[in-house]
Amino acid sequence: MIGQQITGEDGNPLPQYQKLTPSEYQPPKQVKELFAKVQHDYQVAWALQHRTFDEFDGYSLLNRARKDQETFAAYVGCEFVPSQKRWRWRGRKNTARNKLISLCSRALAGMLYPYVYAKNDQNEEDKMTARVMRILIEDHLRKAKYEVKFLYMALSALVNPAVFVQVEYVEAMQRIKQQMKDGTAKILEVVDEILSGLQLNILPIDEIMLCDYFSGTGNIQILPVILRIRRIPYDYARAIYAGKYFDKNGRDLFDYVVAGKTRIFLSGQDNETLFDVEWTEADRNYVQVITAKYRPEDLEVDFVGGVGMLNEDDCYNTNPFKHRRMTFCETDNGQEWLSIPLYDIAMSGFEPIDPAGRFAFYKSGAFKEYWDALGEDKMHQLAFDATQLDVFKPVFLSGAAAFDSTVMRPGASVGMPLGASVTPYALGPNLAAALRMMQSERTDQEDSTKSTPVPTDVQPNVTATQTAAAVQQAKMFFSVFSLMIADLVNQIGGLAMDCAVQYSTVGELDASIPGALGMKFKTFLAQGKDKGKNVTNKIIFSDKRIGKKYTKAQIDKTEWDMYNKSGATPQERYYSDQRIYEVNPYQFARTSYTMFVDADKIAMKSMGADKMEKRESFEMMSDPRVAPFTDRQAVATDFVIEEYGGDDPDKYKAKTPPSDEMLNSIFGGGTQGADGGAQGAVKSPAGMVGPAAKPQLK
């Protein structure tokens, strides 16, 4: 696909067709045209990656990323230094790295999962379906190691001009050897449960290639094309692509792939021929994989070593996007539920770099720290050098002798004839000025990142007003990064939702019962939390209730029948840790979902100020002037018991309601409700039974 320029022994490029070997792989003309289109788009994207931009301070995308990564790594490198200058200090401070890690830690503390809002085809809110979808999304993300991947997402945004996260659903196969009774081994192809499922891949900045840098930020789906280039082992490529695509003669297309080589397309006199070339970065064990995604055309193709892994017949219309989303579309036949293509990549960054929002990339935290970090490093080096000169003083000699730069180093001296004068170094280095400049640069870096912790607890000699003001100032700074993180999580949640719909609601033909055919759907067990309590959610997709109408009483009876089948005893009914949902897969897939992440909650949680807010809310709700108008049990449960009750807050809840006299003595009086009881009194155990405590029929 992208080969090196063919040159002669003198280093000059050879004529266009000289020493190029026509490839054995010669696909149909339409595939060659598609090959040429991808090759052209790759060249455009490659040129953009290496073009300088004012937004990157005169660097290209890849050079800007390299500079920022060196800042984060406190990179010194290796270079030739003359022996007389090797005493000079070349080390760098880790101040910028520490501040970026501190910001990353804040982002981790504010980690949230996306919230889900759902509405049915009657445009009505559907809270129960939204709850099921949220459970599925959280379960898929946890299995994809979302907590660890979130760290690298935040770190990539802080260090690189952008962070790219691919969300894909993998059904990986594995070969296993089963020992038979006769001593022989039977080789089976089985689903690899460890590698299968939702995957989150943090993509390197040079692996994703955009053909337009000025389409605007915030919505990667508007881009006309996205290219991804990888270098993977030949054996791994064979495991992915072999046996899936064939040419018109029935030959496996992967047979044309040669490790270390790719193809280029040349149009003109040779009747649009493909030629074999060496790939610049490849070796004998690796192949180049280019994935081209054209969302407006619903076209996604892979070229492995220059060989198209695709359906060759009508290639433009038989290779659709793999990642799709169900949506309600207007067609010639009216409104229909259809699946539309979406890029399976989420994109975000640290801070906007273009005030108009046109530029596709962002200003990283390392870019923001770049010059301040260089200034601090320079002063740090000068302070070290001056200290060495002052402690190990060189001497200045006068007389008949040669004097050069080798004398100006710590402890240096030169042999002189009798009678020569010797003067020790005594220039009096201004170390205080260098240290003040270092402190100034460190302060500038802190102003850029606000990475120091914000106290949210009671501090000596610090008033609550001062603490609240400090939290508010830090929140104002962190809110921009919080918004970027929230947008990234929102995108990831939407892509994970697509995978849940696309792969969780699909049934398989069940022929286990002779003489009967039916559809077998998936059942999911997911660990989660409900009001602070660890619970097990069992989601059963089933088509047995499709098309049936139920009254409210029938739904309630069915739900309790399901609950009794779960094995729970009557004593466990009110405090059960099981949540059972039976879901209609057809209706579930045809529900409109919206992801939502509160950036303000990320900012407050990241600084630990969310608990301070809850304490203030509890104190206000418990104020004697307000308490008579609140539900006291709900206040205690939401702000205290479920917040500080660990994994099983139910065991801390009172089994019998407190008396009205006790409540009045604590809160200073009460009001009477319509039923004559004290407003806010604790409900009886029977009143605690709700939708979350029993199975749900959806």
XYZ file of C-alpha atoms in Angstrom:
698
model
C 0.000 0.000 0.000
C 2.745 2.433 0.981
C 6.158 1.363 -0.301
C 9.549 2.967 -0.281
C 10.813 4.980 -3.252
C 12.797 2.763 -5.639
C 16.299 4.247 -6.128
C 19.398 3.247 -8.086
C 22.966 2.792 -6.889
C 23.581 6.537 -7.191
C 20.685 7.277 -4.848
C 18.475 8.856 -7.519
C 14.909 7.617 -8.103
C 14.563 5.090 -10.882
C 12.054 5.473 -13.732
C 8.496 4.718 -12.705
C 8.322 1.087 -13.816
C 11.983 0.012 -13.731
C 12.783 -2.863 -11.319
C 9.161 -3.158 -10.182
C 7.784 -6.682 -10.225
C 4.135 -7.050 -11.233
C 2.270 -8.653 -8.367
C 0.685 -12.079 -8.554
C -2.298 -10.458 -6.867
C -4.332 -8.770 -9.609
C -7.904 -8.258 -8.344
C -10.875 -7.101 -10.445
C -10.816 -3.572 -11.831
C -13.298 -2.255 -9.261
C -11.062 -3.482 -6.414
C -8.055 -1.824 -8.061
C -9.968 1.441 -8.217
C -10.820 1.124 -4.525
C -7.152 0.306 -3.855
C -6.125 3.503 -5.663
C -8.660 5.546 -3.673
C -7.330 4.255 -0.356
C -3.741 4.785 -1.506
C -4.497 8.411 -2.435
C -6.247 9.112 0.882
C -3.329 7.571 2.737
C -0.882 9.869 0.972
C -3.021 12.901 1.869
C -3.228 11.818 5.527
C 0.513 11.059 5.659
C 1.321 14.529 4.298
C -0.912 16.129 6.952
C 0.826 14.177 9.713
C 4.184 15.601 8.604
C 3.070 19.153 7.785
C 3.899 21.974 10.214
C 1.042 23.924 11.823
C 0.962 27.188 13.735
C -1.384 25.492 16.201
C 1.498 23.152 17.103
C 3.980 26.021 17.537
C 5.533 25.396 14.134
C 5.840 21.621 14.535
C 4.056 18.809 12.725
C 1.580 16.558 14.514
C 4.119 13.768 15.004
C 6.917 16.132 16.075
C 4.570 17.932 18.483
C 3.603 14.571 19.983
C 7.293 13.636 20.274
C 8.162 16.915 22.034
C 5.268 16.537 24.465
C 6.160 12.926 25.239
C 9.762 13.985 25.924
C 8.462 16.645 28.331
C 6.373 14.065 30.176
C 9.247 11.573 30.310
C 11.828 14.222 31.377
C 13.769 12.890 28.406
C 17.477 13.699 28.265
C 18.649 11.489 25.433
C 22.075 10.599 24.199
C 24.322 12.950 22.223
C 28.022 13.475 21.642
C 29.604 15.915 24.089
C 33.318 16.934 23.939
C 35.322 15.679 26.889
C 36.031 19.192 28.198
C 32.257 19.877 28.446
C 31.090 16.618 29.978
C 31.114 18.151 33.433
C 28.103 20.289 32.495
C 24.864 19.084 34.086
C 22.352 17.704 31.567
C 19.666 16.323 33.859
C 16.044 17.487 33.824
C 13.532 18.079 36.592
C 10.438 15.904 36.918
C 8.207 18.851 37.835
C 6.145 18.752 34.617
C 5.782 14.967 34.823
C 4.697 15.128 38.473
C 2.077 17.767 37.714
C 0.682 15.768 34.794
C 0.556 12.617 36.925
C -1.229 14.621 39.624
C -3.836 15.757 37.082
C -4.179 12.173 35.882
C -4.792 11.071 39.486
C -7.521 13.674 39.798
C -9.155 12.405 36.647
C -9.040 8.846 38.022
C -10.667 9.986 41.260
C -13.473 11.517 39.191
C -14.009 8.434 37.026
C -17.660 7.826 36.208
C -19.647 5.474 34.042
C -22.079 7.006 31.528
C -25.679 7.501 32.555
C -28.376 6.251 30.207
C -31.644 7.881 29.194
C -34.119 5.832 27.145
C -37.375 6.515 25.346
C -39.645 4.110 23.509
C -41.213 4.376 20.066
C -44.095 6.401 21.585
C -41.517 9.034 22.607
C -42.058 8.223 26.288
C -39.309 7.935 28.889
C -38.506 4.323 29.757
C -36.562 4.258 33.036
C -36.548 0.478 33.410
C -35.026 -0.145 29.976
C -32.467 2.599 30.677
C -31.520 0.781 33.893
C -31.000 -2.506 32.051
C -28.887 -0.803 29.386
C -26.773 0.924 32.049
C -26.171 -2.439 33.764
C -25.066 -3.999 30.467
C -22.783 -1.087 29.562
C -21.114 -1.066 32.982
C -20.645 -4.836 32.886
C -19.106 -4.750 29.392
C -16.801 -1.867 30.348
C -15.679 -3.532 33.579
C -14.796 -6.716 31.710
C -12.794 -4.540 29.290
C -10.779 -3.239 32.315
C -12.333 0.199 32.096
C -10.651 1.401 35.310
C -7.143 0.679 33.972
C -7.953 1.897 30.461
C -9.395 5.103 31.933
C -5.948 5.863 33.374
C -4.352 5.607 29.933
C -7.164 7.623 28.354
C -6.571 10.503 30.771
C -2.798 10.196 30.429
C -2.977 10.197 26.618
C -5.103 13.337 26.683
C -2.583 15.015 29.004
C 0.482 14.057 26.939
C -0.682 13.792 23.301
C -2.471 16.231 20.956
C -5.476 13.870 21.123
C -6.604 10.585 22.629
C -8.189 7.952 20.371
C -10.128 5.055 21.936
C -11.460 2.221 19.819
C -14.505 0.337 21.095
C -14.975 -3.018 19.389
C -16.686 -6.293 20.122
C -14.407 -9.273 19.558
C -15.398 -12.896 19.107
C -11.976 -14.530 19.343
C -11.385 -18.205 18.593
C -8.807 -20.438 20.227
C -7.396 -23.854 19.399
C -7.485 -26.352 22.264
C -6.309 -29.945 22.438
C -8.674 -32.429 24.036
C -7.239 -35.781 25.110
C -9.359 -38.734 23.973
C -9.746 -42.068 25.749
C -7.618 -43.845 23.158
C -4.708 -41.497 23.909
C -5.050 -39.363 20.792
C -5.562 -35.608 20.831
C -8.541 -33.902 19.242
C -8.037 -30.298 18.144
C -11.077 -28.075 18.620
C -11.827 -24.473 17.649
C -13.636 -22.848 20.589
C -14.572 -19.332 21.612
C -11.858 -17.722 23.731
C -13.909 -16.384 26.649
C -10.942 -14.382 27.992
C -10.240 -12.420 24.802
C -13.838 -12.248 23.547
C -16.239 -9.452 24.375
C -16.023 -5.686 24.423
C -12.502 -4.321 23.977
C -11.175 -0.825 24.656
C -8.037 -0.037 22.664
C -6.013 3.141 23.304
C -4.643 3.903 19.834
C -1.250 5.606 19.291
C -1.358 9.108 17.845
C 0.456 7.994 14.660
C -1.819 4.990 14.061
C -4.944 7.021 13.289
C -4.726 9.104 10.129
C -7.197 11.867 9.355
C -7.551 13.387 5.893
C -8.934 16.689 7.194
C -7.625 18.661 10.196
C -10.118 21.510 9.946
C -13.511 19.792 10.073
C -14.033 20.931 13.659
C -13.573 19.245 17.007
C -16.083 17.475 19.190
C -17.614 15.097 16.648
C -15.376 12.587 14.930
C -18.389 11.171 13.076
C -18.441 14.129 10.646
C -15.100 13.134 9.100
C -15.433 11.671 5.584
C -12.724 9.042 6.072
C -10.525 7.630 8.831
C -7.515 5.429 8.115
C -5.777 3.207 10.624
C -2.353 1.729 9.927
C -0.813 -1.093 11.946
C 2.257 -3.279 11.811
C 1.398 -6.750 13.110
C 3.096 -10.170 13.027
C 2.376 -12.289 9.966
C 1.087 -15.215 12.075
C -1.316 -12.928 13.940
C -2.610 -11.535 10.640
C -3.119 -15.066 9.347
C -5.166 -15.964 12.446
C -7.429 -12.954 11.821
C -7.886 -13.005 8.047
C -7.057 -16.467 6.666
C -10.021 -18.466 5.408
C -12.488 -15.575 5.341
C -12.164 -14.013 1.891
C -11.628 -15.678 -1.501
C -11.054 -14.550 -5.090
C -13.154 -15.555 -8.087
C -11.112 -18.768 -8.471
C -11.793 -19.830 -4.894
C -8.268 -19.061 -3.697
C -7.864 -17.689 -0.179
C -6.921 -14.008 -0.540
C -4.538 -14.278 2.389
C -2.364 -16.607 0.297
C -1.245 -13.517 -1.634
C 0.078 -11.834 1.516
C 3.878 -11.899 1.828
C 5.580 -10.905 5.089
C 7.719 -7.792 4.724
C 6.102 -6.701 1.439
C 3.158 -4.673 0.292
C 1.776 -3.367 -3.023
C 1.526 -0.048 -4.793
C -0.908 0.914 -7.507
C 0.350 2.561 -10.692
C -2.122 3.679 -13.345
C -1.252 4.391 -16.945
C 0.556 2.401 -19.591
C 0.607 -0.900 -17.685
C -3.165 -1.175 -17.579
C -3.487 -0.207 -13.906
C -1.184 -2.885 -12.498
C -0.280 -3.662 -8.899
C 3.447 -3.996 -8.183
C 5.260 -5.729 -5.300
C 7.506 -3.431 -3.232
C 9.371 -3.626 0.048
C 7.615 -1.915 2.913
C 9.908 0.644 4.552
C 9.180 -0.307 8.164
C 8.559 -4.015 7.746
C 10.778 -7.025 8.191
C 10.403 -10.641 7.225
C 7.933 -11.398 10.036
C 5.547 -8.424 9.856
C 2.841 -7.148 7.544
C 1.262 -3.752 7.038
C -2.480 -3.532 7.775
C -4.448 -0.497 6.614
C -8.099 -0.193 7.570
C -10.032 2.398 5.570
C -13.394 3.566 6.934
C -15.680 5.685 4.745
C -18.724 6.419 6.883
C -20.696 8.473 4.291
C -20.407 5.488 1.917
C -20.963 2.779 4.584
C -17.697 1.201 3.400
C -14.993 -0.436 5.532
C -12.106 -2.435 4.052
C -8.800 -3.895 5.226
C -5.679 -4.139 3.098
C -3.144 -6.594 4.537
C 0.242 -6.377 2.861
C -1.503 -4.583 -0.003
C -4.067 -7.396 -0.424
C -7.705 -6.478 0.053
C -9.401 -8.609 2.712
C -12.858 -7.959 1.317
C -15.713 -9.253 -0.772
C -14.515 -8.627 -4.329
C -17.910 -8.831 -6.015
C -19.403 -5.320 -6.023
C -16.812 -4.323 -3.422
C -18.295 -0.863 -2.797
C -21.638 -2.292 -1.672
C -20.716 -5.613 -0.054
C -18.230 -4.418 2.592
C -20.312 -2.363 5.045
C -19.242 -0.914 8.391
C -18.846 -3.425 11.203
C -19.920 -0.997 13.942
C -23.549 0.063 13.588
C -26.291 1.791 15.574
C -30.026 1.166 15.532
C -31.998 4.344 14.863
C -35.376 5.514 13.646
C -34.964 6.680 10.015
C -37.205 8.272 7.427
C -37.374 6.100 4.287
C -39.549 5.917 1.179
C -41.713 3.443 3.098
C -42.107 5.752 6.080
C -40.277 5.576 9.390
C -38.273 2.413 9.979
C -35.742 1.089 12.489
C -32.465 0.702 10.618
C -28.801 0.278 11.529
C -26.512 3.088 10.418
C -22.680 3.033 10.256
C -20.570 4.749 12.908
C -16.839 5.065 13.434
C -15.898 2.807 16.351
C -13.461 5.438 17.644
C -13.917 8.062 20.368
C -11.709 11.166 20.315
C -10.986 13.924 22.827
C -8.113 15.920 24.350
C -6.951 18.097 27.257
C -7.886 21.617 26.192
C -9.063 23.278 22.960
C -6.237 24.682 20.866
C -8.310 26.695 18.398
C -10.810 29.207 19.862
C -13.072 28.783 16.840
C -13.193 25.011 17.254
C -12.017 24.286 13.706
C -8.774 22.440 14.376
C -9.180 18.701 14.878
C -6.568 18.357 17.628
C -6.065 19.754 21.121
C -3.444 21.392 23.328
C -2.038 18.736 25.621
C -1.033 19.339 29.218
C 2.590 18.597 28.290
C 2.398 21.208 25.489
C 1.040 23.713 28.007
C 3.953 22.947 30.358
C 6.568 22.806 27.596
C 8.285 26.204 27.789
C 7.950 26.573 31.564
C 9.496 23.128 31.992
C 12.367 24.059 29.640
C 12.957 27.264 31.607
C 13.073 25.440 34.923
C 15.418 22.812 33.485
C 17.747 25.526 32.157
C 17.928 27.297 35.519
C 18.366 23.926 37.206
C 21.328 23.138 34.958
C 22.883 26.599 35.487
C 22.552 26.252 39.256
C 24.271 22.862 39.175
C 27.067 24.112 36.917
C 27.660 27.236 38.997
C 27.746 25.204 42.211
C 30.316 22.801 40.766
C 32.522 25.701 39.643
C 32.226 27.354 43.036
C 33.028 24.182 45.028
C 35.722 22.757 42.739
C 37.297 26.004 41.656
C 39.320 26.100 38.437
C 42.412 28.301 38.410
C 43.429 31.044 36.007
C 47.130 30.991 35.159
C 49.269 33.677 33.551
C 52.579 32.974 31.917
C 54.070 31.283 28.912
C 51.440 28.567 28.371
C 48.530 27.819 26.072
C 45.022 28.608 27.462
C 41.852 27.094 26.010
C 38.353 25.978 27.065
C 39.674 22.831 28.767
C 40.849 24.987 31.682
C 37.299 26.258 32.383
C 35.968 23.233 34.249
C 35.745 22.262 37.929
C 39.121 21.553 39.506
C 41.063 22.208 36.298
C 44.685 23.360 36.456
C 47.543 23.664 33.989
C 51.281 23.207 34.485
C 53.152 26.544 34.190
C 56.821 27.614 34.182
C 58.484 28.934 37.300
C 57.300 32.388 38.254
C 53.830 32.178 36.665
C 50.939 33.740 38.607
C 47.969 31.626 39.779
C 44.506 33.101 40.351
C 41.632 30.902 41.610
C 38.118 31.201 40.175
C 36.205 33.804 42.165
C 33.412 35.172 39.978
C 30.802 34.672 42.721
C 27.986 32.815 40.915
C 24.561 34.260 41.552
C 22.917 31.023 42.709
C 20.116 32.895 44.438
C 18.972 34.363 41.107
C 18.950 30.923 39.466
C 16.952 29.438 42.347
C 14.469 32.310 42.228
C 14.010 31.766 38.500
C 13.463 28.034 39.071
C 10.779 28.836 41.644
C 9.191 31.301 39.242
C 9.035 28.692 36.473
C 7.619 26.137 38.913
C 4.923 28.622 39.929
C 4.087 29.239 36.263
C 3.691 25.500 35.747
C 1.357 25.305 38.726
C -0.696 28.163 37.328
C -0.989 26.195 34.076
C -2.227 22.962 35.638
C -3.515 23.628 39.192
C -2.301 20.170 40.166
C -1.874 20.714 43.934
C -4.497 19.003 46.131
C -7.416 21.116 47.303
C -8.223 20.698 51.036
C -11.868 19.773 51.537
C -11.664 18.964 55.254
C -11.296 21.287 58.220
C -7.848 22.898 58.183
C -6.224 24.873 61.028
C -6.481 28.637 60.582
C -8.514 28.148 57.384
C -12.166 29.134 57.383
C -14.883 27.166 55.634
C -15.385 30.130 53.313
C -11.729 30.056 52.279
C -11.876 26.312 51.698
C -15.019 26.670 49.581
C -13.382 29.471 47.582
C -10.278 27.317 46.947
C -12.455 24.428 45.798
C -14.398 26.736 43.498
C -11.212 28.139 41.930
C -9.748 24.679 41.354
C -13.065 23.493 39.978
C -13.139 26.378 37.491
C -9.733 25.359 36.163
C -10.422 21.622 36.130
C -13.872 22.058 34.571
C -12.428 22.318 31.032
C -10.601 19.002 31.354
C -13.666 17.533 33.101
C -15.820 18.513 30.142
C -13.348 16.862 27.749
C -13.319 13.679 29.860
C -17.104 13.702 30.089
C -17.366 13.997 26.307
C -14.929 11.085 25.849
C -16.834 8.869 28.323
C -20.075 9.870 26.637
C -18.726 8.745 23.251
C -17.400 5.475 24.705
C -20.742 4.818 26.378
C -22.582 5.315 23.095
C -20.255 2.925 21.245
C -20.550 0.361 24.055
C -24.326 0.710 23.846
C -24.181 -0.112 20.133
C -22.208 -3.278 20.900
C -24.697 -4.264 23.617
C -27.597 -3.929 21.181
C -25.771 -5.520 18.260
C -24.422 -8.577 20.077
C -26.505 -9.053 23.251
C -29.978 -9.126 21.706
C -29.237 -11.536 18.843
C -30.701 -15.009 19.294
C -29.435 -18.359 18.049
C -31.481 -21.156 16.577
C -32.269 -23.633 19.365
C -32.861 -27.150 18.059
C -32.157 -28.923 21.329
C -35.762 -30.169 21.536
C -36.538 -32.707 18.764
C -39.320 -31.626 16.481
C -39.266 -28.030 17.664
C -37.348 -24.986 16.586
C -36.994 -21.803 18.574
C -34.681 -18.938 19.317
C -32.255 -19.092 22.210
C -31.224 -15.721 23.651
C -28.445 -14.728 25.995
C -28.619 -14.343 29.762
C -26.226 -12.020 31.581
C -25.095 -11.994 35.202
C -23.580 -8.671 36.209
C -22.306 -7.445 39.560
C -23.289 -3.922 40.476
C -24.494 -1.571 43.181
C -27.997 -0.464 44.048
C -28.268 2.317 46.630
C -24.813 1.479 47.944
C -25.502 -2.258 48.227
C -23.644 -4.936 46.255
C -26.193 -6.751 44.100
C -26.277 -9.355 41.358
C -28.214 -8.371 38.257
C -29.593 -11.190 36.120
C -30.753 -10.029 32.687
C -32.720 -12.588 30.692
C -33.416 -11.868 27.023
C -36.447 -13.862 25.922
C -38.982 -13.774 23.111
C -41.674 -15.800 24.879
C -43.651 -12.689 25.845
C -43.390 -10.863 22.514
C -46.819 -9.728 21.320
C -48.585 -10.471 24.629
C -50.574 -7.864 26.533
C -50.473 -7.714 30.343
C -52.518 -5.834 32.893
C -50.865 -4.195 35.896
C -51.968 -7.064 38.151
C -50.643 -9.681 35.713
C -47.283 -7.919 35.492
C -47.025 -7.762 39.272
C -47.908 -11.470 39.641
C -45.435 -12.483 36.942
C -42.678 -10.494 38.600
C -43.250 -12.191 41.966
C -43.395 -15.614 40.294
C -39.988 -14.916 38.795
C -38.753 -13.808 42.206
C -39.906 -17.021 43.895
C -38.168 -19.102 41.205
C -34.885 -17.346 42.019
C -34.693 -19.271 45.300
C -35.079 -16.310 47.654
C -36.842 -17.047 50.940
C -39.728 -14.892 52.182
C -37.413 -13.491 54.862
C -35.017 -12.273 52.161
C -37.733 -10.654 50.098
C -37.297 -7.141 51.441
C -33.470 -7.128 51.537
C -32.595 -9.366 48.619
C -29.298 -8.808 46.794
C -30.723 -10.203 43.539
C -32.168 -8.124 40.715
C -33.812 -10.095 37.925
C -34.894 -8.523 34.616
C -36.671 -10.313 31.791
C -36.286 -8.301 28.581
C -37.922 -8.376 25.175
C -34.857 -8.278 22.851
C -36.822 -6.904 19.894
C -38.195 -3.943 21.862
C -34.883 -3.444 23.685
C -33.006 -3.021 20.394
C -35.627 -0.599 19.117
C -35.418 1.848 21.976
C -33.700 5.215 21.612
C -30.849 5.685 24.084
C -28.947 8.805 25.039
C -25.693 8.812 27.016
C -25.048 11.504 29.592
C -22.036 12.260 31.805
C -22.111 15.175 34.253
C -18.808 17.053 33.900
C -19.528 18.953 37.119
C -19.699 15.680 39.062
C -16.370 14.595 37.590
C -14.776 17.868 38.733
C -16.224 17.697 42.249
C -15.475 14.008 42.693
C -11.930 14.425 41.414
C -11.204 16.985 44.155
C -13.017 15.075 46.891
C -15.474 17.947 47.206
C -18.506 15.737 46.488
C -18.474 14.411 50.066
C -18.200 17.967 51.375
C -21.300 18.874 49.360
C -23.178 15.858 50.753
C -22.262 16.823 54.308
C -23.494 20.356 53.703
C -26.713 19.017 52.167
C -27.286 16.692 55.115
C -26.715 19.515 57.596
C -29.183 21.705 55.735
C -31.794 18.929 55.508
C -31.352 18.242 59.241
C -31.666 21.893 60.237
C -34.617 22.229 62.699
C -36.113 24.906 60.458
C -36.185 22.521 57.486
C -36.495 19.075 59.067
C -40.291 19.183 59.640
C -40.784 19.439 55.877
C -38.493 16.546 54.866
C -38.685 12.765 54.882
C -36.249 12.069 57.706
C -35.716 8.430 56.823
C -34.904 9.321 53.203
C -32.440 12.008 54.355
C -30.650 9.616 56.716
C -30.648 6.802 54.154
C -29.410 8.794 51.154
C -26.843 11.065 52.815
C -25.469 8.856 55.589
C -26.345 5.154 55.600
C -25.907 4.441 51.884
C -22.886 6.757 51.694
C -20.978 5.324 54.643
C -22.601 1.903 55.023
C -20.013 -0.007 52.977
C -21.082 -2.789 50.635
C -24.179 -3.745 52.669
C -25.853 -0.615 54.065
C -29.108 -2.540 54.676
C -27.720 -4.066 57.860
C -27.398 -0.577 59.386
C -31.014 0.372 58.694
C -33.394 0.218 61.613
C -35.702 -2.794 61.499
C -38.398 -0.913 63.432
C -39.405 2.715 62.874
C -38.348 5.277 65.511
C -41.171 6.799 67.479
C -42.587 10.204 66.636
C -41.551 11.451 70.081
C -37.924 10.501 69.390
C -37.963 12.219 65.990
C -39.543 15.358 67.411
C -36.979 15.502 70.193
C -34.150 15.289 67.646
C -35.506 17.576 64.944
C -37.512 19.957 67.076
C -41.100 19.082 66.185
C -42.859 17.620 63.218
C -45.773 18.096 60.899
C -48.692 15.825 60.345
C -49.246 14.164 57.034
C -52.575 13.592 55.366
C -52.893 10.187 57.031
C -52.441 11.646 60.522
C -48.900 10.320 60.939
C -45.779 12.341 61.317
C -44.454 13.481 57.968
C -41.176 11.764 57.192
C -41.706 8.772 59.514
C -39.925 5.561 58.553
C -41.968 3.290 56.304
C -42.865 -0.204 57.370
C -40.898 -3.106 55.856
C -43.782 -3.808 53.489
C -43.484 -0.296 52.178
C -39.849 -0.895 51.253
C -40.710 -3.448 48.579
C -40.186 -1.751 45.246
C -39.136 -2.388 41.673
C -35.474 -2.727 42.671
C -36.177 -5.514 45.175
C -37.998 -7.894 42.859
C -37.595 -9.089 39.273
C -38.621 -6.765 36.494
C -40.623 -7.774 33.471
C -39.721 -5.533 30.559
